Amino acid sequence: MRITKAVVPAGGLGTRLRPITRSVPKEMLPLGARPVIQSVAEELAGAGATDILIITGAGKRAIEDHFDPGGAATDPDASDALSSLLDRSRVRFYATRQGAPRGLGDAIACGEQFAGEEHFLVALGDCVIVGAEPSGPVRRMLAAHIEADAAASILVQRVSLEATGRYGIVKPGADVGAHALAMADIVEKPGPEAAPSRLAVCARYVFSPTLFDYLRGLEPGHGAEIQLTDAVRAMIADGHRVLAVPLQAGEMRLDVGNVTSYTRAFVRTMLTDAEHGEGLRAWTAKLLQHLDDPTTPDPDQPEPS
Ligand code: G1P
């Protein structure tokens, strides 16, 4: 089985990033020298995705413009990475609107026609996975999913106990092969006292189309939203095989959901950028020194003569 379709939800309102997100979709914020959602698309293409459906909403038109192949073809400034992504013989982009933002489960349900009878990837459009090979974790998840003939597989990361209330948290079962665990249960955003583990859902999933049977008619859950987690929970309860695939050492998720996480993600991406990183690290070191001790030179001020 080859899995080549991907659904990228990008309809969230970005309320924690106001006022930036009054007119700019959070998915279009730069991470390093490209918008977040372009990195997500590159990660998916690197894992074999050829057809990517972006679920948008009000105020998100800039995302469609960014992936307009005509736009890149006539734009001499489009980077090689973007031009290659917009080569229709390699990747095709589609967009549809969610309507009202009723939750992640509702957004994914918009992909039913697109997925058809095929297993498909889901990648949240507001966070990237970084590591030695950005597509590596998704490739590992796909391989485990296919090998175990699973109905769903989800990338997970270990988080601190205090952070469990911000994530879907997994109850792990037995090992399945070298890179995956069976999932015994999953719960959306439990507090530390209720969390079944510290393994948190990490923005990348692969599903069989069976998922849509569980999304249909799902009642609102945490935060009065239609939760993808609740559909997965019901799949597990019905005996479907669901896997958790942990991130490995050196791999991490960077998310742009609020000002602090966005700033950290941006700074980390820039400081590790192949082209700009070295110079920016030297500048940052001088700036930090100056902020600690104002008698040292400010790297943005000329030396006094
Ligand atoms: C969503 C999911 C949650 C997951 C998180 C990060 O939450 O509902 O299960 O852990 O993404 O991938 P959100 O951050 O959109 O509230």
Short mmCIF file of C-alpha atoms in Angstrom, two decimals, residues 18 34 38 50 53 82 100 118 125-126 157 162 164-165 170 191 193 196 206 226 244 259 263 279 296:
data_model
loop_
_atom_site.label_atom_id
_atom_site.label_comp_id
_atom_site.label_asym_id
_atom_site.label_seq_id
_atom_site.Cartn_x
_atom_site.Cartn_y
_atom_site.Cartn_z
CA ARG A 18 -4.07 38.47 17.78
CA ARG A 34 9.46 30.25 4.63
CA GLN A 38 5.23 25.49 3.31
CA THR A 50 1.46 13.76 -3.97
CA LEU A 53 -5.90 19.05 0.62
CA LEU A 82 8.80 26.22 -3.44
CA ALA A 100 -17.47 27.55 10.94
CA GLU A 118 -7.54 5.34 0.55
CA GLY A 125 -0.79 23.22 9.38
CA ASP A 126 0.46 25.28 12.32
CA GLN A 157 6.04 13.10 21.90
CA GLU A 162 2.09 20.00 33.74
CA THR A 164 -0.74 17.27 29.51
CA GLY A 165 -3.76 19.61 29.58
CA VAL A 170 -2.27 8.42 24.87
CA GLY A 191 -5.12 17.56 33.47
CA GLU A 193 -4.27 14.08 37.60
CA PRO A 196 -2.92 8.19 31.38
CA VAL A 206 -2.39 8.44 9.32
CA ILE A 226 -15.80 18.06 17.49
CA ALA A 244 1.40 5.51 18.71
CA VAL A 259 3.39 34.37 20.82
CA THR A 263 8.94 33.25 18.89
CA GLY A 279 25.85 34.97 11.25
CA THR A 296 29.61 45.93 25.95
#
